[in-house]
């Protein structure tokens, strides 16, 4: 089993510090199931490659405790050759500090994203599976297939591939991805695993597994399809998203009921936000919490916007958006401009990077207040578009809503509604923390004393 990790970050030999392994030496480690060696086939200023070679001892495996039955109960098996959970264990033991993102000598590089190239020999999966697992995490993938026996082509393809992954990431992040996904690729069937595997999965999956589109598949395979463990993990991973799914999007209509002339007000919001996006010069835009796609419809009509991504935590909302926009019947050229994806705003998401602008129309008040910080980091620090437009209700105005009992919020799913002062103070802090300029304005018909029913913050990234 051979795993190679390279970087072209310069000086590339810093990789030795990051992995806490000296490039000039070969090091050997004894593990319970075999031996690991670490060495550097290449180490110069431009490029540095660490190789982790794992030799699994099949006899030791069969003799090991609790291994008397099951897939390993034979001396001849594929375990020594395919990249499997053994390689994960080796990563956790041999490259532990790097996996945890700890590096005393080069802490600033450990905390930053560097260009990485990872090569895995004998990845036991099909190309499509590798793509489903790694592409949503932002990796570029190359897969090399082999004949089962090069002299006998009729035997077809081998059940494993050489996998190359390229991305710019923190090393600890990439190692966590491998740690979880290697055993997922290798669908070794049931054997007993315990509760601690759930904890390991959640710990190493933090920050990406919560929103991975293949989450169910990953969790189920990682936990060897043991239902109780799989449910426990899924519940912990996505309480928020599930809550959103259960919620009926039709509830949005309640807002329309309690909001006098709600339709025109929403129209004002959409038009104003559209105007801000247009004048920002943005070509690639995000509509975060896109709901049923009101803003998306307007964005699609405008030629300035070349790439549009709508994200929502509610599958139902996305379905409605897709129907309303008639995506199925849209001409190809237009259809290629827009993507709708399922995701949660409180988690960093590689798919949201590289856009010029993001709109969040009446969305933040749906987030749990304690999760706001996570949201801020995911959007303003990680996705970091040049322009972010946020609209939210102005609570000061609620007294004007005759049909709204005093002290209640406009919508069942609103977790809070901010007064003008509260919004300004939150937005001001976000702008200062993440280095954006801020402009706050009223949205909708203005009451001298109470302001307008909605409020808007436009954040412009400082250079
Ligand atoms: N922007 C739309 C919809 C606003 S309703 C419009 O103006 O019409 C708020 C939307 O935010 C809902 O569709 C809801 O599913 C979505 N949402 C709530 N919490 C979310 C989260 N954590 N991540 C992503 N979307 C979320």
CSV table of C-alpha atoms and ligand atoms in Angstrom, one decimal:
chain,number,residue,atom,x,y,z
A,1,UNK,CA,0.0,0.0,0.0
A,2,UNK,CA,1.5,3.3,-1.0
A,3,UNK,CA,0.4,6.8,-0.3
A,4,UNK,CA,2.3,9.8,-1.6
A,5,UNK,CA,1.7,13.4,-0.6
A,6,UNK,CA,3.4,16.2,-2.5
A,7,UNK,CA,3.5,19.9,-2.3
A,8,UNK,CA,4.9,22.7,-4.5
A,9,UNK,CA,4.5,25.2,-1.8
A,10,UNK,CA,7.9,26.9,-1.4
A,11,UNK,CA,10.2,26.0,0.1
A,12,UNK,CA,8.7,22.6,-0.6
A,13,UNK,CA,10.9,20.9,1.9
A,14,UNK,CA,8.8,22.5,4.7
A,15,UNK,CA,6.6,19.5,4.1
A,16,UNK,CA,9.1,17.6,6.3
A,17,UNK,CA,8.2,20.0,9.2
A,18,UNK,CA,4.5,19.8,8.5
A,19,UNK,CA,4.5,16.0,8.6
A,20,UNK,CA,7.1,15.9,11.3
A,21,UNK,CA,9.3,13.6,9.3
A,22,UNK,CA,12.8,14.4,8.3
A,23,UNK,CA,13.3,14.3,4.5
A,24,UNK,CA,16.8,13.0,4.7
A,25,UNK,CA,15.9,9.7,6.6
A,26,UNK,CA,13.9,6.6,6.0
A,27,UNK,CA,11.9,5.9,9.1
A,28,UNK,CA,10.2,2.6,10.1
A,29,UNK,CA,7.2,2.1,12.3
A,30,UNK,CA,5.8,-1.1,13.7
A,31,UNK,CA,2.0,-1.2,13.7
A,32,UNK,CA,-0.2,-4.0,15.1
A,33,UNK,CA,-1.0,-5.3,11.6
A,34,UNK,CA,2.3,-4.7,9.9
A,35,UNK,CA,5.0,-2.2,9.3
A,36,UNK,CA,5.0,1.3,7.8
A,37,UNK,CA,7.9,3.1,6.3
A,38,UNK,CA,8.2,6.8,5.6
A,39,UNK,CA,10.6,8.3,3.1
A,40,UNK,CA,10.9,11.1,0.5
A,41,UNK,CA,11.3,10.0,-3.1
A,42,UNK,CA,11.7,13.7,-3.9
A,43,UNK,CA,12.8,16.6,-1.8
A,44,UNK,CA,13.9,19.9,-3.2
A,45,UNK,CA,12.9,23.6,-2.9
A,46,UNK,CA,10.3,23.3,-5.8
A,47,UNK,CA,8.6,20.0,-5.0
A,48,UNK,CA,8.7,17.6,-2.1
A,49,UNK,CA,7.0,14.2,-1.9
A,50,UNK,CA,6.5,12.1,1.2
A,51,UNK,CA,5.8,8.4,0.7
A,52,UNK,CA,4.0,6.2,3.2
A,53,UNK,CA,4.6,2.6,2.4
A,54,UNK,CA,2.5,0.2,4.4
A,55,UNK,CA,3.2,-3.5,4.5
A,56,UNK,CA,0.4,-5.4,6.0
A,57,UNK,CA,1.2,-8.8,7.3
A,58,UNK,CA,-1.8,-11.0,6.4
A,59,UNK,CA,-0.7,-13.8,8.7
A,60,UNK,CA,-0.6,-11.4,11.7
A,61,UNK,CA,-4.0,-10.2,10.7
A,62,UNK,CA,-5.5,-13.7,10.7
A,63,UNK,CA,-3.9,-14.6,14.0
A,64,UNK,CA,-4.9,-11.3,15.6
A,65,UNK,CA,-7.6,-11.3,18.3
A,66,UNK,CA,-11.2,-11.3,17.1
A,67,UNK,CA,-10.2,-11.9,13.5
A,68,UNK,CA,-10.9,-15.6,13.5
A,69,UNK,CA,-13.9,-15.2,11.3
A,70,UNK,CA,-15.0,-12.9,8.7
A,71,UNK,CA,-13.3,-11.6,5.5
A,72,UNK,CA,-9.8,-11.8,6.9
A,73,UNK,CA,-10.0,-15.4,7.9
A,74,UNK,CA,-7.8,-16.6,5.1
A,75,UNK,CA,-4.1,-16.2,4.6
A,76,UNK,CA,-4.5,-15.1,1.1
A,77,UNK,CA,-6.5,-12.0,0.8
A,78,UNK,CA,-6.2,-8.6,-0.8
A,79,UNK,CA,-5.5,-6.7,2.4
A,80,UNK,CA,-1.8,-6.2,1.8
A,81,UNK,CA,-2.4,-4.5,-1.5
A,82,UNK,CA,-5.4,-2.2,-1.4
A,83,UNK,CA,-5.6,1.1,0.3
A,84,UNK,CA,-8.0,0.5,3.1
A,85,UNK,CA,-8.7,1.3,6.7
A,86,UNK,CA,-5.2,0.1,7.5
A,87,UNK,CA,-3.9,3.0,5.7
A,88,UNK,CA,-6.1,5.3,7.7
A,89,UNK,CA,-4.9,3.8,10.9
A,90,UNK,CA,-1.3,4.3,9.7
A,91,UNK,CA,-2.1,8.0,8.9
A,92,UNK,CA,-3.5,8.4,12.4
A,93,UNK,CA,-0.5,6.8,14.0
A,94,UNK,CA,2.4,7.8,11.9
A,95,UNK,CA,1.3,11.3,10.8
A,96,UNK,CA,-0.8,12.1,13.9
A,97,UNK,CA,0.4,15.6,14.5
A,98,UNK,CA,-0.1,16.6,10.8
A,99,UNK,CA,-3.6,15.1,10.9
A,100,UNK,CA,-4.4,17.2,13.9
A,101,UNK,CA,-3.0,20.3,12.2
A,102,UNK,CA,-0.2,20.7,14.8
A,103,UNK,CA,3.2,21.9,13.7
A,104,UNK,CA,5.4,23.8,16.1
A,105,UNK,CA,8.1,24.8,13.6
A,106,UNK,CA,5.8,26.0,10.9
A,107,UNK,CA,2.5,26.7,12.5
A,108,UNK,CA,1.5,29.3,10.0
A,109,UNK,CA,1.9,26.9,7.1
A,110,UNK,CA,0.0,24.2,8.9
A,111,UNK,CA,-2.8,26.7,9.3
A,112,UNK,CA,-2.8,27.8,5.6
A,113,UNK,CA,-3.8,26.2,2.4
A,114,UNK,CA,-1.1,24.9,0.3
A,115,UNK,CA,-1.1,23.1,-3.1
A,116,UNK,CA,-1.2,19.4,-2.5
A,117,UNK,CA,-1.0,16.4,-4.7
A,118,UNK,CA,-2.0,13.0,-3.3
A,119,UNK,CA,-1.4,9.7,-5.0
A,120,UNK,CA,-2.9,6.5,-3.8
A,121,UNK,CA,-1.9,3.2,-5.3
A,122,UNK,CA,-4.5,0.5,-5.3
A,123,UNK,CA,-7.6,2.6,-4.3
A,124,UNK,CA,-10.2,-0.1,-4.2
A,125,UNK,CA,-13.0,1.7,-6.0
A,126,UNK,CA,-14.5,2.6,-9.3
A,127,UNK,CA,-13.8,6.0,-10.9
A,128,UNK,CA,-17.3,7.3,-10.3
A,129,UNK,CA,-17.2,6.5,-6.6
A,130,UNK,CA,-13.8,8.3,-6.3
A,131,UNK,CA,-15.4,11.3,-8.0
A,132,UNK,CA,-18.5,11.3,-5.8
A,133,UNK,CA,-16.4,11.2,-2.7
A,134,UNK,CA,-13.6,13.7,-3.5
A,135,UNK,CA,-15.0,16.2,-6.1
A,136,UNK,CA,-17.4,17.9,-3.7
A,137,UNK,CA,-14.5,18.6,-1.5
A,138,UNK,CA,-12.8,20.5,-4.2
A,139,UNK,CA,-10.3,18.0,-5.5
A,140,UNK,CA,-9.3,17.6,-9.1
A,141,UNK,CA,-9.1,13.9,-9.8
A,142,UNK,CA,-7.2,11.7,-12.1
A,143,UNK,CA,-7.9,8.0,-12.2
A,144,UNK,CA,-5.7,5.4,-13.8
A,145,UNK,CA,-7.3,2.0,-14.4
A,146,UNK,CA,-5.5,-1.3,-14.8
A,147,UNK,CA,-6.2,-4.6,-16.4
A,148,UNK,CA,-6.7,-7.4,-14.0
A,149,UNK,CA,-4.0,-9.3,-15.8
A,150,UNK,CA,-2.2,-7.4,-18.6
A,151,UNK,CA,-1.6,-10.7,-20.5
A,152,UNK,CA,-5.3,-11.6,-20.4
A,153,UNK,CA,-7.3,-8.5,-21.4
A,154,UNK,CA,-10.5,-10.5,-21.5
A,155,UNK,CA,-10.4,-10.7,-17.7
A,156,UNK,CA,-11.3,-7.1,-17.7
A,157,UNK,CA,-10.4,-4.3,-15.3
A,158,UNK,CA,-8.8,-4.7,-11.9
A,159,UNK,CA,-11.1,-3.7,-9.0
A,160,UNK,CA,-8.7,-1.0,-7.9
A,161,UNK,CA,-7.3,2.2,-9.5
A,162,UNK,CA,-4.4,4.6,-9.1
A,163,UNK,CA,-5.9,7.8,-7.7
A,164,UNK,CA,-4.5,11.2,-8.0
A,165,UNK,CA,-6.0,14.1,-6.1
A,166,UNK,CA,-5.0,17.7,-6.5
A,167,UNK,CA,-6.3,20.7,-4.4
A,168,UNK,CA,-5.2,23.7,-2.4
A,169,UNK,CA,-6.0,22.9,1.2
A,170,UNK,CA,-4.6,22.7,4.7
A,171,UNK,CA,-2.6,19.5,5.0
A,172,UNK,CA,-4.7,18.5,8.1
A,173,UNK,CA,-7.9,18.9,6.1
A,174,UNK,CA,-6.6,16.7,3.3
A,175,UNK,CA,-5.4,14.1,5.8
A,176,UNK,CA,-8.8,14.1,7.5
A,177,UNK,CA,-10.5,13.5,4.1
A,178,UNK,CA,-8.2,10.5,3.5
A,179,UNK,CA,-8.7,9.2,7.0
A,180,UNK,CA,-12.4,9.0,6.5
A,181,UNK,CA,-12.7,8.3,2.8
A,182,UNK,CA,-10.1,5.5,2.4
A,183,UNK,CA,-12.1,3.0,4.4
A,184,UNK,CA,-15.3,4.2,2.6
A,185,UNK,CA,-13.8,3.5,-0.8
A,186,UNK,CA,-12.9,0.0,0.4
A,187,UNK,CA,-16.3,-1.6,1.0
A,188,UNK,CA,-15.0,-4.3,3.3
A,189,UNK,CA,-18.2,-5.9,4.5
A,190,UNK,CA,-19.5,-6.1,8.0
A,191,UNK,CA,-17.4,-6.7,11.0
A,192,UNK,CA,-17.9,-5.5,14.5
A,193,UNK,CA,-17.1,-1.9,15.3
A,194,UNK,CA,-18.0,0.1,18.3
A,195,UNK,CA,-19.3,3.5,19.4
A,196,UNK,CA,-15.9,5.0,19.3
A,197,UNK,CA,-16.0,4.8,15.5
A,198,UNK,CA,-18.9,7.2,15.4
A,199,UNK,CA,-16.9,9.7,17.5
A,200,UNK,CA,-13.8,9.3,15.2
A,201,UNK,CA,-15.9,9.8,12.1
A,202,UNK,CA,-17.5,13.0,13.5
A,203,UNK,CA,-14.2,14.4,14.7
A,204,UNK,CA,-12.5,13.8,11.4
A,205,UNK,CA,-15.5,14.8,9.4
A,206,UNK,CA,-15.9,18.2,11.1
A,207,UNK,CA,-16.3,21.0,8.7
A,208,UNK,CA,-17.0,19.0,5.6
A,209,UNK,CA,-19.0,15.8,6.2
A,210,UNK,CA,-22.0,17.8,7.4
A,211,UNK,CA,-22.6,19.1,3.9
A,212,UNK,CA,-21.1,16.4,1.8
A,213,UNK,CA,-23.7,15.3,-0.9
A,214,UNK,CA,-22.7,11.7,-0.4
A,215,UNK,CA,-23.0,12.0,3.4
A,216,UNK,CA,-25.3,9.0,3.8
A,217,UNK,CA,-23.1,6.8,1.7
A,218,UNK,CA,-20.0,7.8,3.6
A,219,UNK,CA,-21.5,7.4,7.0
A,220,UNK,CA,-23.1,4.1,6.2
A,221,UNK,CA,-19.9,2.5,4.7
A,222,UNK,CA,-17.6,4.0,7.3
A,223,UNK,CA,-19.7,2.5,10.0
A,224,UNK,CA,-20.0,-0.8,8.2
A,225,UNK,CA,-23.7,-0.4,7.7
A,226,UNK,CA,-24.5,-0.9,11.4
A,227,UNK,CA,-27.8,0.8,11.6
A,228,UNK,CA,-27.7,2.0,15.1
A,229,UNK,CA,-24.3,3.6,14.7
A,230,UNK,CA,-25.3,5.0,11.3
A,231,UNK,CA,-28.4,6.7,12.7
A,232,UNK,CA,-26.5,8.1,15.7
A,233,UNK,CA,-23.9,9.6,13.4
A,234,UNK,CA,-26.4,11.0,10.9
A,235,UNK,CA,-28.4,12.6,13.7
A,236,UNK,CA,-25.4,14.3,15.1
A,237,UNK,CA,-24.1,15.4,11.7
A,238,UNK,CA,-27.1,17.2,10.4
A,239,UNK,CA,-29.6,18.1,13.1
A,240,UNK,CA,-29.9,21.5,11.5
A,241,UNK,CA,-30.3,20.4,8.0
A,242,UNK,CA,-32.8,17.8,8.9
A,243,UNK,CA,-34.9,20.3,10.9
A,244,UNK,CA,-34.9,22.4,7.8
A,245,UNK,CA,-36.0,19.5,5.6
A,246,UNK,CA,-38.9,18.6,7.9
A,247,UNK,CA,-40.1,22.2,7.9
A,248,UNK,CA,-42.6,22.8,5.2
A,249,UNK,CA,-41.5,25.4,2.8
A,250,UNK,CA,-45.2,26.3,2.4
A,251,UNK,CA,-44.7,28.1,5.7
A,252,UNK,CA,-43.1,30.9,3.8
A,253,UNK,CA,-46.7,31.7,2.8
A,254,UNK,CA,-47.5,32.5,6.4
A,255,UNK,CA,-45.3,35.5,6.0
A,256,UNK,CA,-47.3,36.6,3.0
A,257,UNK,CA,-50.4,36.4,5.2
A,258,UNK,CA,-49.2,38.5,8.1
A,259,UNK,CA,-47.4,41.0,5.9
A,260,UNK,CA,-49.7,43.6,4.4
A,261,UNK,CA,-48.9,43.9,0.7
A,262,UNK,CA,-46.2,41.3,1.2
A,263,UNK,CA,-45.8,40.5,-2.4
A,264,UNK,CA,-44.8,44.1,-3.4
A,265,UNK,CA,-42.5,44.3,-0.4
A,266,UNK,CA,-40.7,41.1,-1.4
A,267,UNK,CA,-40.6,42.5,-4.9
A,268,UNK,CA,-38.9,45.6,-3.6
A,269,UNK,CA,-36.3,43.5,-1.8
A,270,UNK,CA,-35.6,41.4,-4.9
A,271,UNK,CA,-35.3,44.4,-7.1
A,272,UNK,CA,-33.0,46.3,-4.7
A,273,UNK,CA,-30.7,43.3,-4.2
A,274,UNK,CA,-30.6,42.7,-8.0
A,275,UNK,CA,-29.6,46.3,-8.5
A,276,UNK,CA,-26.8,46.1,-5.9
A,277,UNK,CA,-25.5,42.9,-7.6
A,278,UNK,CA,-25.6,44.5,-11.0
A,279,UNK,CA,-23.8,47.6,-10.0
A,280,UNK,CA,-21.1,45.6,-8.2
A,281,UNK,CA,-20.1,44.3,-11.6
A,282,UNK,CA,-20.5,40.7,-10.5
A,283,UNK,CA,-20.7,37.9,-13.1
A,284,UNK,CA,-20.6,34.8,-10.9
A,285,UNK,CA,-23.2,35.1,-8.1
A,286,UNK,CA,-24.5,33.1,-5.2
A,287,UNK,CA,-28.1,33.1,-3.9
A,288,UNK,CA,-27.7,31.6,-0.5
A,289,UNK,CA,-30.9,30.4,1.1
A,290,UNK,CA,-32.4,30.8,-2.4
A,291,UNK,CA,-35.8,29.3,-1.3
A,292,UNK,CA,-38.2,29.0,-4.2
A,293,UNK,CA,-36.0,31.0,-6.4
A,294,UNK,CA,-37.5,34.4,-6.7
A,295,UNK,CA,-34.1,36.1,-7.0
A,296,UNK,CA,-32.7,33.3,-9.2
A,297,UNK,CA,-35.4,34.0,-11.8
A,298,UNK,CA,-34.4,37.6,-12.1
A,299,UNK,CA,-30.7,36.8,-12.1
A,300,UNK,CA,-31.3,34.3,-15.0
A,301,UNK,CA,-32.9,37.0,-17.1
A,302,UNK,CA,-29.9,39.3,-16.9
A,303,UNK,CA,-27.0,38.6,-19.3
A,304,UNK,CA,-24.5,40.2,-16.9
A,305,UNK,CA,-24.7,37.1,-14.7
A,306,UNK,CA,-22.8,34.2,-16.3
A,307,UNK,CA,-22.8,31.8,-13.4
A,308,UNK,CA,-25.5,31.5,-10.8
A,309,UNK,CA,-25.5,29.1,-7.9
A,310,UNK,CA,-28.6,28.7,-5.7
A,311,UNK,CA,-28.1,27.0,-2.3
A,312,UNK,CA,-30.7,26.0,0.2
A,313,UNK,CA,-30.9,23.7,3.2
A,314,UNK,CA,-34.4,22.6,2.2
A,315,UNK,CA,-34.6,19.9,-0.5
A,316,UNK,CA,-38.3,20.8,-0.9
A,317,UNK,CA,-37.5,24.5,-1.6
A,318,UNK,CA,-34.9,23.4,-4.2
A,319,UNK,CA,-37.5,21.2,-5.9
A,320,UNK,CA,-40.0,24.0,-6.0
A,321,UNK,CA,-37.3,26.4,-7.3
A,322,UNK,CA,-36.4,23.9,-10.0
A,323,UNK,CA,-40.1,23.5,-11.0
A,324,UNK,CA,-40.8,27.2,-11.0
A,325,UNK,CA,-37.7,28.1,-13.0
A,326,UNK,CA,-38.6,25.2,-15.4
A,327,UNK,CA,-35.0,24.0,-15.4
A,328,UNK,CA,-35.9,20.8,-17.1
A,329,UNK,CA,-37.2,22.6,-20.2
A,330,UNK,CA,-34.7,25.3,-20.3
A,331,UNK,CA,-32.5,25.7,-23.4
A,332,UNK,CA,-29.0,24.2,-22.8
A,333,UNK,CA,-27.1,27.5,-22.9
A,334,UNK,CA,-29.3,29.1,-20.3
A,335,UNK,CA,-29.4,25.9,-18.2
A,336,UNK,CA,-25.7,25.7,-18.0
A,337,UNK,CA,-25.6,29.0,-16.2
A,338,UNK,CA,-27.4,27.9,-13.2
A,339,UNK,CA,-26.9,25.3,-10.5
A,340,UNK,CA,-29.0,24.5,-7.5
A,341,UNK,CA,-27.3,22.7,-4.6
A,342,UNK,CA,-28.3,21.5,-1.2
A,343,UNK,CA,-26.2,22.7,1.7
A,344,UNK,CA,-26.1,24.5,5.0
A,345,UNK,CA,-24.8,28.0,5.4
A,346,UNK,CA,-23.2,27.3,8.8
A,347,UNK,CA,-20.6,25.1,7.3
A,348,UNK,CA,-17.6,25.9,5.1
A,349,UNK,CA,-18.3,24.7,1.6
A,350,UNK,CA,-15.7,24.6,-1.2
A,351,UNK,CA,-18.5,24.9,-3.7
A,352,UNK,CA,-19.1,28.5,-2.7
A,353,UNK,CA,-15.6,29.7,-3.3
A,354,UNK,CA,-14.6,31.8,-6.3
A,355,UNK,CA,-17.8,33.8,-6.7
A,356,UNK,CA,-18.0,37.6,-7.1
A,357,UNK,CA,-21.0,38.2,-5.0
A,358,UNK,CA,-23.5,36.6,-2.7
A,359,UNK,CA,-27.1,37.5,-1.8
A,360,UNK,CA,-28.8,36.4,1.4
A,361,UNK,CA,-32.4,37.7,1.1
A,362,UNK,CA,-34.3,37.2,4.3
A,363,UNK,CA,-32.2,34.2,5.4
A,364,UNK,CA,-30.0,35.0,8.4
A,365,UNK,CA,-33.0,35.3,10.7
A,366,UNK,CA,-33.6,31.6,10.0
A,367,UNK,CA,-30.3,30.7,11.5
A,368,UNK,CA,-29.9,29.8,15.2
A,369,UNK,CA,-28.3,32.7,16.9
A,370,UNK,CA,-25.4,30.6,18.4
A,371,UNK,CA,-24.7,29.4,14.8
A,372,UNK,CA,-24.2,32.9,13.4
A,373,UNK,CA,-20.5,32.9,14.1
A,374,UNK,CA,-20.1,29.7,12.1
A,375,UNK,CA,-22.1,31.3,9.3
A,376,UNK,CA,-20.0,34.4,9.3
A,377,UNK,CA,-16.8,32.4,9.0
A,378,UNK,CA,-18.2,30.2,6.3
A,379,UNK,CA,-19.2,33.1,4.1
A,380,UNK,CA,-17.0,36.1,5.0
A,381,UNK,CA,-13.9,34.3,5.8
A,382,UNK,CA,-14.0,31.1,3.7
A,383,UNK,CA,-16.2,31.7,0.6
A,384,UNK,CA,-15.3,35.4,0.8
A,385,UNK,CA,-17.0,36.9,-2.3
A,386,UNK,CA,-16.2,40.6,-3.1
A,387,UNK,CA,-19.8,41.7,-2.4
A,388,UNK,CA,-22.2,40.2,0.1
A,389,UNK,CA,-25.8,41.6,0.3
A,390,UNK,CA,-27.8,40.7,3.4
A,391,UNK,CA,-31.5,41.6,4.0
A,392,UNK,CA,-33.4,40.9,7.2
A,393,UNK,CA,-36.7,42.1,8.8
A,394,UNK,CA,-36.5,45.3,10.9
A,395,UNK,CA,-38.2,44.4,14.2
A,396,UNK,CA,-38.8,48.1,15.0
A,397,UNK,CA,-41.4,48.1,12.2
A,398,UNK,CA,-43.4,45.2,13.6
A,399,UNK,CA,-45.7,47.4,15.7
A,400,UNK,CA,-47.1,48.6,12.4
A,401,UNK,CA,-48.3,45.1,11.5
A,402,UNK,CA,-51.8,45.2,12.9
A,403,UNK,CA,-52.3,41.5,12.3
A,404,UNK,CA,-49.1,40.6,14.2
A,405,UNK,CA,-49.6,40.1,17.9
A,406,UNK,CA,-47.2,42.2,20.0
A,407,UNK,CA,-43.9,40.6,20.7
A,408,UNK,CA,-44.3,37.8,18.0
A,409,UNK,CA,-42.1,37.4,15.0
A,410,UNK,CA,-43.3,37.6,11.5
A,411,UNK,CA,-42.7,34.0,10.6
A,412,UNK,CA,-42.8,30.7,12.6
A,413,UNK,CA,-39.3,29.8,11.5
A,414,UNK,CA,-37.6,33.1,12.3
A,415,UNK,CA,-35.2,32.5,15.2
A,416,UNK,CA,-34.8,36.2,15.8
A,417,UNK,CA,-35.7,39.6,14.3
A,418,UNK,CA,-33.4,42.5,14.8
A,419,UNK,CA,-34.1,46.1,15.5
A,420,UNK,CA,-32.2,48.6,13.3
A,421,UNK,CA,-29.6,49.0,16.1
A,422,UNK,CA,-29.1,45.3,16.5
A,423,UNK,CA,-28.6,44.7,12.8
A,424,UNK,CA,-26.2,47.6,12.5
A,425,UNK,CA,-24.1,46.5,15.4
A,426,UNK,CA,-23.9,42.9,14.1
A,427,UNK,CA,-23.1,44.0,10.5
A,428,UNK,CA,-20.6,46.5,11.8
A,429,UNK,CA,-18.8,43.9,13.7
A,430,UNK,CA,-18.8,41.4,10.8
A,431,UNK,CA,-17.4,44.1,8.5
A,432,UNK,CA,-14.6,45.0,10.9
A,433,UNK,CA,-13.8,41.3,11.7
A,434,UNK,CA,-13.5,40.2,8.1
A,435,UNK,CA,-12.3,43.4,6.5
A,436,UNK,CA,-15.3,44.5,4.5
A,437,UNK,CA,-16.8,48.0,4.0
A,438,UNK,CA,-20.4,48.2,5.1
A,439,UNK,CA,-23.4,50.2,3.9
A,440,UNK,CA,-26.7,49.8,5.7
A,441,UNK,CA,-30.0,51.0,4.3
A,442,UNK,CA,-33.7,50.7,4.8
A,443,UNK,CA,-35.7,48.5,2.5
A,444,UNK,CA,-39.4,49.2,1.7
A,445,UNK,CA,-41.7,52.1,2.4
A,446,UNK,CA,-40.2,54.3,5.1
A,447,UNK,CA,-41.8,55.3,8.3
A,448,UNK,CA,-40.1,58.3,9.9
A,449,UNK,CA,-39.9,56.8,13.3
A,450,UNK,CA,-39.8,53.1,12.7
A,451,UNK,CA,-37.8,52.8,9.5
A,452,UNK,CA,-38.8,50.4,6.8
A,453,UNK,CA,-40.1,46.8,7.1
A,454,UNK,CA,-36.8,45.4,6.0
A,455,UNK,CA,-33.2,46.4,6.2
A,456,UNK,CA,-30.2,45.7,4.0
A,457,UNK,CA,-26.4,45.5,4.6
A,458,UNK,CA,-24.1,45.7,1.6
A,459,UNK,CA,-20.6,44.4,2.4
A,460,UNK,CA,-17.8,45.2,0.0
A,461,UNK,CA,-14.5,43.4,0.5
A,462,UNK,CA,-11.5,45.6,1.1
A,463,UNK,CA,-8.5,44.6,-1.0
B,1,LIG,N1,-34.1,34.0,-0.2
B,1,LIG,C1,-35.4,33.5,-0.5
B,1,LIG,C2,-36.0,32.6,0.6
B,1,LIG,C3,-36.0,33.2,2.0
B,1,LIG,S1,-36.7,32.1,3.2
B,1,LIG,C4,-36.4,34.6,-0.8
B,1,LIG,O1,-36.0,35.7,-0.6
B,1,LIG,O2,-37.4,34.3,-1.3
B,1,LIG,C5,-35.2,31.5,4.0
B,1,LIG,C6,-34.6,30.3,3.3
B,1,LIG,O3,-33.4,30.0,3.9
B,1,LIG,C7,-35.4,29.1,3.3
B,1,LIG,O4,-35.6,28.6,2.0
B,1,LIG,C8,-34.6,28.1,4.1
B,1,LIG,O5,-34.7,26.8,3.7
B,1,LIG,C9,-33.2,28.6,4.0
B,1,LIG,N2,-32.4,28.3,5.1
B,1,LIG,C10,-32.6,28.4,6.4
B,1,LIG,N3,-31.5,28.0,7.1
B,1,LIG,C11,-30.6,27.7,6.2
B,1,LIG,C12,-29.2,27.2,6.4
B,1,LIG,N4,-28.7,27.0,7.6
B,1,LIG,N5,-28.5,27.0,5.2
B,1,LIG,C13,-29.1,27.2,4.0
B,1,LIG,N6,-30.4,27.6,3.9
B,1,LIG,C14,-31.1,27.9,4.9
